[in-house]
GROMACS .gro file of C-alpha atoms in nm:
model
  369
    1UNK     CA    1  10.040  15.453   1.306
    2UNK     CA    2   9.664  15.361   1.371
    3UNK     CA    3   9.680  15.193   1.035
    4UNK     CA    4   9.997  14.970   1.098
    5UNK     CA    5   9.838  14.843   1.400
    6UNK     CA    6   9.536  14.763   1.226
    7UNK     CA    7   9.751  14.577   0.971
    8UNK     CA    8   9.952  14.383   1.214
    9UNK     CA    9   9.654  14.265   1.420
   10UNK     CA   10   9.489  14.138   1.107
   11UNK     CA   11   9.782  13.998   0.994
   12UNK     CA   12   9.823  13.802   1.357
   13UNK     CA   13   9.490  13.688   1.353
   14UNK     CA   14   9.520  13.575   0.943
   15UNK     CA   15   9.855  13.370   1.129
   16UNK     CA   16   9.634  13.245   1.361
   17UNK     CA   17   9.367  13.110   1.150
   18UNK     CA   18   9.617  12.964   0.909
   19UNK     CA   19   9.794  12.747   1.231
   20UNK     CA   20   9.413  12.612   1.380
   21UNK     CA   21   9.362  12.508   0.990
   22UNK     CA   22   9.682  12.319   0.985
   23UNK     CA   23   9.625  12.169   1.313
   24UNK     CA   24   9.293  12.051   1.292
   25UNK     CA   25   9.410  11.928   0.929
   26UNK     CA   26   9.693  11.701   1.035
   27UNK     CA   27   9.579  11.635   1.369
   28UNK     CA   28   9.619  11.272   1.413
   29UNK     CA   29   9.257  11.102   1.341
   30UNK     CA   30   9.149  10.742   1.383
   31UNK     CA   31   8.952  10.624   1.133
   32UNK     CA   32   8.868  10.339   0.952
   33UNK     CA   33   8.815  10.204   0.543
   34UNK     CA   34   8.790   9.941   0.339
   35UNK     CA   35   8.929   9.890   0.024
   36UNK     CA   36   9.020   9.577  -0.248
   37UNK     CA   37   9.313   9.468  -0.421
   38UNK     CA   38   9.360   9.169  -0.625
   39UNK     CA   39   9.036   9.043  -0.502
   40UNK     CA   40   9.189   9.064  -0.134
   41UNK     CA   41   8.969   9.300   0.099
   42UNK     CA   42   9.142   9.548   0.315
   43UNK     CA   43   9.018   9.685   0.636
   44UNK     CA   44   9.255   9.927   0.773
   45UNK     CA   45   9.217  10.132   1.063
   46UNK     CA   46   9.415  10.344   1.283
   47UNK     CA   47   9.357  10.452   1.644
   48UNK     CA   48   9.531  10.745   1.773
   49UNK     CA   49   9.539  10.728   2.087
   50UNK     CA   50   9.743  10.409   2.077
   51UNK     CA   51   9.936  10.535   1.773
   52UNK     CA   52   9.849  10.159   1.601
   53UNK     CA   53   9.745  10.063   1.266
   54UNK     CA   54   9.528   9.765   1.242
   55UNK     CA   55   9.453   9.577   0.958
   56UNK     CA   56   9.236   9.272   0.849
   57UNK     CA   57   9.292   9.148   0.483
   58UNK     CA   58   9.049   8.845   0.365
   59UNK     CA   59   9.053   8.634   0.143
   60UNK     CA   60   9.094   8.275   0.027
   61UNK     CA   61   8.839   8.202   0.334
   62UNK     CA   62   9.116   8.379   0.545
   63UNK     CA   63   9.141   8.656   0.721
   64UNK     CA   64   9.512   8.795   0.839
   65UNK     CA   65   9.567   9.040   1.080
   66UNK     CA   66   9.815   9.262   1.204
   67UNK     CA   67   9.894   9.526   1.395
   68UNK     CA   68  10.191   9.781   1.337
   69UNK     CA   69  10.299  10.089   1.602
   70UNK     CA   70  10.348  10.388   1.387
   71UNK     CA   71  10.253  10.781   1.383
   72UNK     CA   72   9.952  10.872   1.197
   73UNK     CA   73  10.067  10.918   0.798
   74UNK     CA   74   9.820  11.145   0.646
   75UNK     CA   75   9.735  10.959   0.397
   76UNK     CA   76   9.494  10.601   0.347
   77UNK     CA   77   9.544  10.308   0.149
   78UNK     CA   78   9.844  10.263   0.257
   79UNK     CA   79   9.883   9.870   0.128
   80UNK     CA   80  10.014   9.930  -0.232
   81UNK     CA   81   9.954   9.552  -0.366
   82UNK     CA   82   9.952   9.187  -0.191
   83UNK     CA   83  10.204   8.923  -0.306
   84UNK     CA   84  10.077   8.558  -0.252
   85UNK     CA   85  10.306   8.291  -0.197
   86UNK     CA   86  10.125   7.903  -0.149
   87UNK     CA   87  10.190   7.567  -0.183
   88UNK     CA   88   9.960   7.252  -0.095
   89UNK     CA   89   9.954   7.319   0.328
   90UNK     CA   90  10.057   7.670   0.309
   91UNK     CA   91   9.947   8.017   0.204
   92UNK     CA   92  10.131   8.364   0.246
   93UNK     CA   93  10.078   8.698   0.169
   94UNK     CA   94  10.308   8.971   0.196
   95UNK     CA   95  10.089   9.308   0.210
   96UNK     CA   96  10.339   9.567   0.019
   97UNK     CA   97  10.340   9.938   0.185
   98UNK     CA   98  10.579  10.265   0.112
   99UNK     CA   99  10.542  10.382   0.428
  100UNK     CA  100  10.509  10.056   0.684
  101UNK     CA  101  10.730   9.767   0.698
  102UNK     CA  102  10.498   9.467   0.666
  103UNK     CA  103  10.639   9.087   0.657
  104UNK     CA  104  10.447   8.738   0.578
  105UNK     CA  105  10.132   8.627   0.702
  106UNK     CA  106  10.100   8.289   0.643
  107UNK     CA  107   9.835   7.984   0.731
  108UNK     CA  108   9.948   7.674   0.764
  109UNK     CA  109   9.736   7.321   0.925
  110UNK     CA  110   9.455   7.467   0.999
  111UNK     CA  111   9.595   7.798   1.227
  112UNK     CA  112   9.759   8.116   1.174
  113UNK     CA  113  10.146   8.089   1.193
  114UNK     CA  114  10.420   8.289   1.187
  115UNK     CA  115  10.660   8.275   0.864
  116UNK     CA  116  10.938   8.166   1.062
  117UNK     CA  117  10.757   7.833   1.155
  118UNK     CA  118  10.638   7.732   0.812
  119UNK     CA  119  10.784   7.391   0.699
  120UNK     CA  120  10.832   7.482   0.358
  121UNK     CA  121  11.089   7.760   0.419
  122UNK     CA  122  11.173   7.782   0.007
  123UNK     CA  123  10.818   7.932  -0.006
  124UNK     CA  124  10.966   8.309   0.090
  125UNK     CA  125  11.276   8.490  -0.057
  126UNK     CA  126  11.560   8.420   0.186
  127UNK     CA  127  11.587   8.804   0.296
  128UNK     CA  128  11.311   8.669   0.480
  129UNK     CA  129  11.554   8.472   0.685
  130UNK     CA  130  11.787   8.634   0.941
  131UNK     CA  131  12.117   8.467   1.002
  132UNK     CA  132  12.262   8.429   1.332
  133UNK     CA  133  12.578   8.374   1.451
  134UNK     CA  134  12.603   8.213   1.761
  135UNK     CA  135  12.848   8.353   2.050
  136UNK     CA  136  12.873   8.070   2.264
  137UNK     CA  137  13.075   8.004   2.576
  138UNK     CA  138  12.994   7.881   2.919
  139UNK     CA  139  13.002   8.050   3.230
  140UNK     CA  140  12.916   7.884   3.615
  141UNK     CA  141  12.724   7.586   3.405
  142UNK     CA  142  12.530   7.842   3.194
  143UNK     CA  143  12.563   7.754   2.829
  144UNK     CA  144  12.530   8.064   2.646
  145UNK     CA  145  12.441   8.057   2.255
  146UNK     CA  146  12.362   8.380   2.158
  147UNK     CA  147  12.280   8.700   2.407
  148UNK     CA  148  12.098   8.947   2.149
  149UNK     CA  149  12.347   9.265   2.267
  150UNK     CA  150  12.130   9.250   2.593
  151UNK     CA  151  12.254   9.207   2.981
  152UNK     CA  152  12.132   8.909   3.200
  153UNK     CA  153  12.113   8.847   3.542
  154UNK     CA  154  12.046   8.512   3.652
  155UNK     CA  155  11.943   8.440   4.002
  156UNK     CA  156  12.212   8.173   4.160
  157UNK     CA  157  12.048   8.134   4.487
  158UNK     CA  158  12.285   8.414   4.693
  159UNK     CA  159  12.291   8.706   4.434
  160UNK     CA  160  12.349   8.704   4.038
  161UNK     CA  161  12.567   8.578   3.771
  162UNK     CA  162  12.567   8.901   3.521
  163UNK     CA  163  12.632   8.828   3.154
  164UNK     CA  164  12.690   9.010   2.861
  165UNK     CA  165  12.903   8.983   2.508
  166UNK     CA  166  13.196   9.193   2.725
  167UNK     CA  167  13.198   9.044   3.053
  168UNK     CA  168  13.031   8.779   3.321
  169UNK     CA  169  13.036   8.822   3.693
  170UNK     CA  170  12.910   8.731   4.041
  171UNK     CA  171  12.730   8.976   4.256
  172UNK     CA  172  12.649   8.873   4.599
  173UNK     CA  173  12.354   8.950   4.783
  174UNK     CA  174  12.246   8.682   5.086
  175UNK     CA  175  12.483   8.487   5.330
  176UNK     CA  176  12.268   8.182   5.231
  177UNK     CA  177  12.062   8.024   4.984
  178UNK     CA  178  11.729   8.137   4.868
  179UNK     CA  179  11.604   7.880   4.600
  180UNK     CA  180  11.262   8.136   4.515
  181UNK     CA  181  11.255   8.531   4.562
  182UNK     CA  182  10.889   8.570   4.446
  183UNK     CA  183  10.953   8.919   4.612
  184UNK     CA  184  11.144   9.109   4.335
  185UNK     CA  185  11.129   9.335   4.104
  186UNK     CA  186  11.267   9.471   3.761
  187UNK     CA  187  11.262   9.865   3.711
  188UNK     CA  188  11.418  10.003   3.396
  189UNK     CA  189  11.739  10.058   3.639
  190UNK     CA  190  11.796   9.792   3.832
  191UNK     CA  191  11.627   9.514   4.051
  192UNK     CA  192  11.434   9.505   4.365
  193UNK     CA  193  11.456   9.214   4.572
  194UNK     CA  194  11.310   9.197   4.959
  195UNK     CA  195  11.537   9.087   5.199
  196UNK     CA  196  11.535   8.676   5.228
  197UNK     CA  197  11.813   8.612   5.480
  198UNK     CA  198  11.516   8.686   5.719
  199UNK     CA  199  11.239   8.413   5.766
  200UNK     CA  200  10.911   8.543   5.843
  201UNK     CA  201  10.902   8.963   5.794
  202UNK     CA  202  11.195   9.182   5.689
  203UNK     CA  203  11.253   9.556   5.695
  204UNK     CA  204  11.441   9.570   5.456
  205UNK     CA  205  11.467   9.576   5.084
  206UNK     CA  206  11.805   9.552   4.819
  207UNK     CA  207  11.837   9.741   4.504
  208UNK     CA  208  12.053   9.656   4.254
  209UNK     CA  209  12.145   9.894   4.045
  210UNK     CA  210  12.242   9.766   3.706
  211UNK     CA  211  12.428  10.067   3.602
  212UNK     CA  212  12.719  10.066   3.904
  213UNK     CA  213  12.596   9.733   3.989
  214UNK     CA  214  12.598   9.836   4.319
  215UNK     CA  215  12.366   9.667   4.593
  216UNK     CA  216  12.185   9.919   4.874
  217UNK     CA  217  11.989   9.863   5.131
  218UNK     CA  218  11.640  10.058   5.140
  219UNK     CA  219  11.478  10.011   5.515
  220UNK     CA  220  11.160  10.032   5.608
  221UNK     CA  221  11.028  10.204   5.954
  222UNK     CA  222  10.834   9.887   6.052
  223UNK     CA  223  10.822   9.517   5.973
  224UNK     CA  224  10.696   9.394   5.631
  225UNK     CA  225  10.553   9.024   5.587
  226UNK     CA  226  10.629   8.809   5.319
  227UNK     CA  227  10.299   8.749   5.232
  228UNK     CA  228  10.298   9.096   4.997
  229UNK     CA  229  10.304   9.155   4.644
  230UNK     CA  230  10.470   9.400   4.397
  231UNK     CA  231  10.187   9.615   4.222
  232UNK     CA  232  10.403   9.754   3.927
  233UNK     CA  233  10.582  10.138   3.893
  234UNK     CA  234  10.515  10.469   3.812
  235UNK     CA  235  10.691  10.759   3.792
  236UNK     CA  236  11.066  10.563   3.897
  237UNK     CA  237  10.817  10.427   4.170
  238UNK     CA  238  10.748  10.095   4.317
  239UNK     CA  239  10.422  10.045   4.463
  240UNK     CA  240  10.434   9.674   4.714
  241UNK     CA  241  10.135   9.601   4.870
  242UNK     CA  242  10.200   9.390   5.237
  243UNK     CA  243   9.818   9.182   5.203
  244UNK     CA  244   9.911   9.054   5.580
  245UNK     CA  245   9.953   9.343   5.792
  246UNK     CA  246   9.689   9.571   5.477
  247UNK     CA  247   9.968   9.820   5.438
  248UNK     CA  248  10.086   9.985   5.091
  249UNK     CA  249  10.403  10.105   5.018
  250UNK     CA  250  10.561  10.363   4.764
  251UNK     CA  251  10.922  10.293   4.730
  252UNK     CA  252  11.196  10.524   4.568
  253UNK     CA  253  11.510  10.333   4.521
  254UNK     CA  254  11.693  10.627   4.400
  255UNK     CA  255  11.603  10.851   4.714
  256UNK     CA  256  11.629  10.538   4.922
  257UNK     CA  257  11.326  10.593   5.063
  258UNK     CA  258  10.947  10.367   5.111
  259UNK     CA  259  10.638  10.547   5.232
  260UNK     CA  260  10.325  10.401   5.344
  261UNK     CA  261  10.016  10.513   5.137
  262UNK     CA  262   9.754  10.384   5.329
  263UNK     CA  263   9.482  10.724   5.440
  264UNK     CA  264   9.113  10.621   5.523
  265UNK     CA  265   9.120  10.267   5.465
  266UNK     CA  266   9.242  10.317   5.139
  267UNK     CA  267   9.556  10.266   4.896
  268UNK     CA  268   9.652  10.320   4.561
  269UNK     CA  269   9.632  10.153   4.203
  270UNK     CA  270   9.686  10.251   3.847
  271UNK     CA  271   9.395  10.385   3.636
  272UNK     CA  272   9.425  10.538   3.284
  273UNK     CA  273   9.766  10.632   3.393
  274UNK     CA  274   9.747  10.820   3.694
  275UNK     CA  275   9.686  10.694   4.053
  276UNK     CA  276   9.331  10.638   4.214
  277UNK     CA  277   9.206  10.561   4.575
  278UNK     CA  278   9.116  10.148   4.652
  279UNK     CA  279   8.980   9.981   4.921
  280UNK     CA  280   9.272   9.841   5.108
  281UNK     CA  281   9.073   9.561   5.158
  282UNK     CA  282   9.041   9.511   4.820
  283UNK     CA  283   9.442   9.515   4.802
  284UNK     CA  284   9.462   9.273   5.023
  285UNK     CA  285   9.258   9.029   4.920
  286UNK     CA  286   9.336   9.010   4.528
  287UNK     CA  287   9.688   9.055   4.398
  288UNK     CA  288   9.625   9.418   4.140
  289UNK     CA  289   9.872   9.463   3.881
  290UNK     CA  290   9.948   9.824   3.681
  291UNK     CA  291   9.892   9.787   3.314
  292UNK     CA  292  10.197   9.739   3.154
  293UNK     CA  293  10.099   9.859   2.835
  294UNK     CA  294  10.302   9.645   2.606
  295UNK     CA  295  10.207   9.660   2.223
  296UNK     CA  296  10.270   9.326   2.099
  297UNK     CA  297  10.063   9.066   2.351
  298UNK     CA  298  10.278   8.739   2.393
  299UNK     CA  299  10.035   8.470   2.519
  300UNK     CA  300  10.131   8.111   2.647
  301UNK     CA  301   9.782   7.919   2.534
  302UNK     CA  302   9.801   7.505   2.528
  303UNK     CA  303  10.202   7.505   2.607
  304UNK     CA  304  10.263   7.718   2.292
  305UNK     CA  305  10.337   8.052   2.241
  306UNK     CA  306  10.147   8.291   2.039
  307UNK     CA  307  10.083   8.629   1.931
  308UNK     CA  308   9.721   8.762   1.968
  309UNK     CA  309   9.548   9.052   1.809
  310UNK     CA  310   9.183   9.116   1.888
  311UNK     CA  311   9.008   8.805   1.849
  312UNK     CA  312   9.321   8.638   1.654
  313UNK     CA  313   9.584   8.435   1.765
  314UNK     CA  314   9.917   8.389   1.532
  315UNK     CA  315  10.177   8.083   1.670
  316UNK     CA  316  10.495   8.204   1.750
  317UNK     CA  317  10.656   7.870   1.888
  318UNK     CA  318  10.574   7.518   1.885
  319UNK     CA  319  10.778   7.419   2.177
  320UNK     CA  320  10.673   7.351   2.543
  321UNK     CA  321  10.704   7.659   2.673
  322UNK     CA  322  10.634   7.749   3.048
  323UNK     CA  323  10.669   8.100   3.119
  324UNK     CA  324  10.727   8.447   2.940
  325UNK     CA  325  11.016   8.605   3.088
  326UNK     CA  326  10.982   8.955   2.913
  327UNK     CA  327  10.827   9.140   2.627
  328UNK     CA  328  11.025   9.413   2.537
  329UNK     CA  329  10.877   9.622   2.202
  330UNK     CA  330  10.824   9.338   1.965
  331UNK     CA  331  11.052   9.087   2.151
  332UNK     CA  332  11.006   8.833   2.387
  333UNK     CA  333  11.242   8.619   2.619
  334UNK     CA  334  11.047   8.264   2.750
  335UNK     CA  335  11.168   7.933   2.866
  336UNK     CA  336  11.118   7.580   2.751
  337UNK     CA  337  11.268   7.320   2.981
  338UNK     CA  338  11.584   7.476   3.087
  339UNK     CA  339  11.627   7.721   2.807
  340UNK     CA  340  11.604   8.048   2.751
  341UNK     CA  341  11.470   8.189   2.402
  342UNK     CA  342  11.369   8.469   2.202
  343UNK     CA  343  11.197   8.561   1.873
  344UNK     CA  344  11.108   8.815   1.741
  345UNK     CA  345  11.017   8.883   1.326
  346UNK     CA  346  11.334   8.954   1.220
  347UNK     CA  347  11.509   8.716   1.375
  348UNK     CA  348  11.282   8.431   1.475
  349UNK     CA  349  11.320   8.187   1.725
  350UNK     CA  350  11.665   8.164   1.877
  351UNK     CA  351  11.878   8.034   2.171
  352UNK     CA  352  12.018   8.250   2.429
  353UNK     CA  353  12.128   8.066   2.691
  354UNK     CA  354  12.061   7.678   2.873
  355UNK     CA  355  12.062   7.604   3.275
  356UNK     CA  356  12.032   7.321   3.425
  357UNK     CA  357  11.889   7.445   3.745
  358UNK     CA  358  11.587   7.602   3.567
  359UNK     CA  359  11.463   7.269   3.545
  360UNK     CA  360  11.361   7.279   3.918
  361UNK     CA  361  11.354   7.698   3.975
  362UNK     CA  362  11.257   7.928   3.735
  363UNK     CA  363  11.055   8.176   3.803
  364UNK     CA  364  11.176   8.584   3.897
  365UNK     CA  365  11.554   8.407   3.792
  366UNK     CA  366  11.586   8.598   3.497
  367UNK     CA  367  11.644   8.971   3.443
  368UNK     CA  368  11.713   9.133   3.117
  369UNK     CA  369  11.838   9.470   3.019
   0.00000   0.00000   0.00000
């Protein structure tokens, strides 16, 4: 019996060793190499705690970059070969992989450009090229081109015209018209908005939510001034700083509930993903925001759109555009005039929708789910 014990601890502990082996074997490791093909040098990295590959390929007094969310592979080298494509203002290449999906980097007058926006379009295969087909209709003097399988709700100065492929309607919020509501909010469930039939300070705050879209009323204990700010959320919470009266909230719309933070002169903000003490002061004075942690950073730079990683910038859109109204994964929703686009690689550039009355209000009008 003494034996069989003996045997079975051994044999645990054998178990054991085998499953630390294994772990620290295909643990997830950054790391980072360099390697050639065709003459092209590779640099490839990948971080782990950002679950990101990175790479920079030079050549031809170039050097493309891009960056591609993925889980760690357990393996390196994981370009294959580089196809070139150029004629006399543009060069491509199209970095081949088994295991990542990788599409053209091109260069093009001086500047790194996305595919889509090259002039000579013959230069790539045409799987390249996405075709859309437009779903357009109108609806309360919205034009709407094509809505990407995505819900909007547009701000019409008393509530929100909702639009989809299935169905449009009106949901009213105020008794009169509010032209701005700088005081909103979009959680993953719904939308925030502070309550602008009052003038100066409200107590109350609507929620929409987008599932029943349902409007309740969340009230506060005391009076909140206008002059206040949305931090961001965490944990299905919204954290609103009031910079007058240096007061910070925690609001739960699904429990109905807001709770002031403040303890010792100090509030709440965002670090590394958990919540740390501020100054209150410091609150007040400068508007904080919580990291929002999207992968793919959408910048507006000159008028134009682009897409930067690390010290590179790619463009993503040559028209005027004047504000980013989302970046969801590798997609993002902005405005040029009164028109609302999006892009992303597989698609490229396309219309969603036109109104006229973003020409003179824009801003916290659009909401996408």
């Amino acid at each position: 019996m003494v034996k069989i014990l003996k045997n079975k601890k051994a044999f645990l502990i054998f178990l054991l060793l085998i499953v630390i082996i294994l772990i620290i074997v295909f643990k997830d490791k950054s790391y980072e190499i360099t390697y050639e093909i065709d003459n092209l040098k590779v640099q490839e990295k990948f971080q782990a705690k950002s679950n990101k590959y990175y790479f920079e390929i030079n050549g031809f007094d170039k050097n493309f970059v891009v960056e591609i969310p993925h889980k760690y592979l357990h393996q390196k080298k994981v370009i294959k070969n580089i196809l070139v494509k150029q004629d006399d203002q543009t060069i491509c290449i199209i970095p081949n992989s088994k295991k990542l999906e990788f599409y053209p980097l091109c260069y093009q007058n001086d500047e790194y450009i996305n595919y889509h926006q090259i002039n000579n379009k013959e230069l790539l295969e045409s799987s390249y090229y996405h075709s859309i087909t437009p779903n357009s209709f109108d609806y309360n003097q919205i034009s709407i081109n094509y809505l990407n399988d995505k819900d909007y709700y547009i701000w019409n100065y008393k509530g929100f015209y909702k639009i989809n492929n299935d169905e449009q309607s009106t949901i009213k919020i105020f008794d009169r018209d509010t032209y701005n509501i700088f005081l909103s909010y979009q959680t993953k469930n719904g939308i925030l908005i502070a309550d602008y039939n009052q003038d100066y300070n409200f107590q109350d705050f609507y929620f929409l939510d987008k599932k029943k879209d349902k409007v309740k009323k969340i009230t506060a204990t005391n009076d909140l001034s206008f002059e206040s700010y949305f931090l961001g959320e965490y944990k299905n919470k919204i954290y609103f700083m009031d910079k007058k009266n240096k007061k910070e909230y925690e609001i739960n719309p699904k429990k109905s509930t807001i709770n002031k933070l403040n303890h010792n002169n100090k509030g709440k903000i965002l670090v590394d993903e958990s919540l740390e003490d501020i100054s209150i002061n410091k609150l007040s004075t400068k508007e904080y925001q919580f990291p929002k942690n999207n992968f793919y950073d959408y910048q507006i730079i000159d008028n134009k759109l682009y897409l930067v990683i690390a010290n590179s910038k790619m463009l993503i859109s040559n028209l005027n555009v004047k504000e980013i109204v989302k970046i969801e994964d590798d997609t993002v929703y902005y405005l040029v005039d009164d028109k609302l686009y999006y892009f992303n690689n597989y698609d490229g550039e396309v219309l969603v929708m036109s109104y006229f009355e973003w020409n003179f209000n824009y801003q916290n009008m659009i909401y996408i789910f």
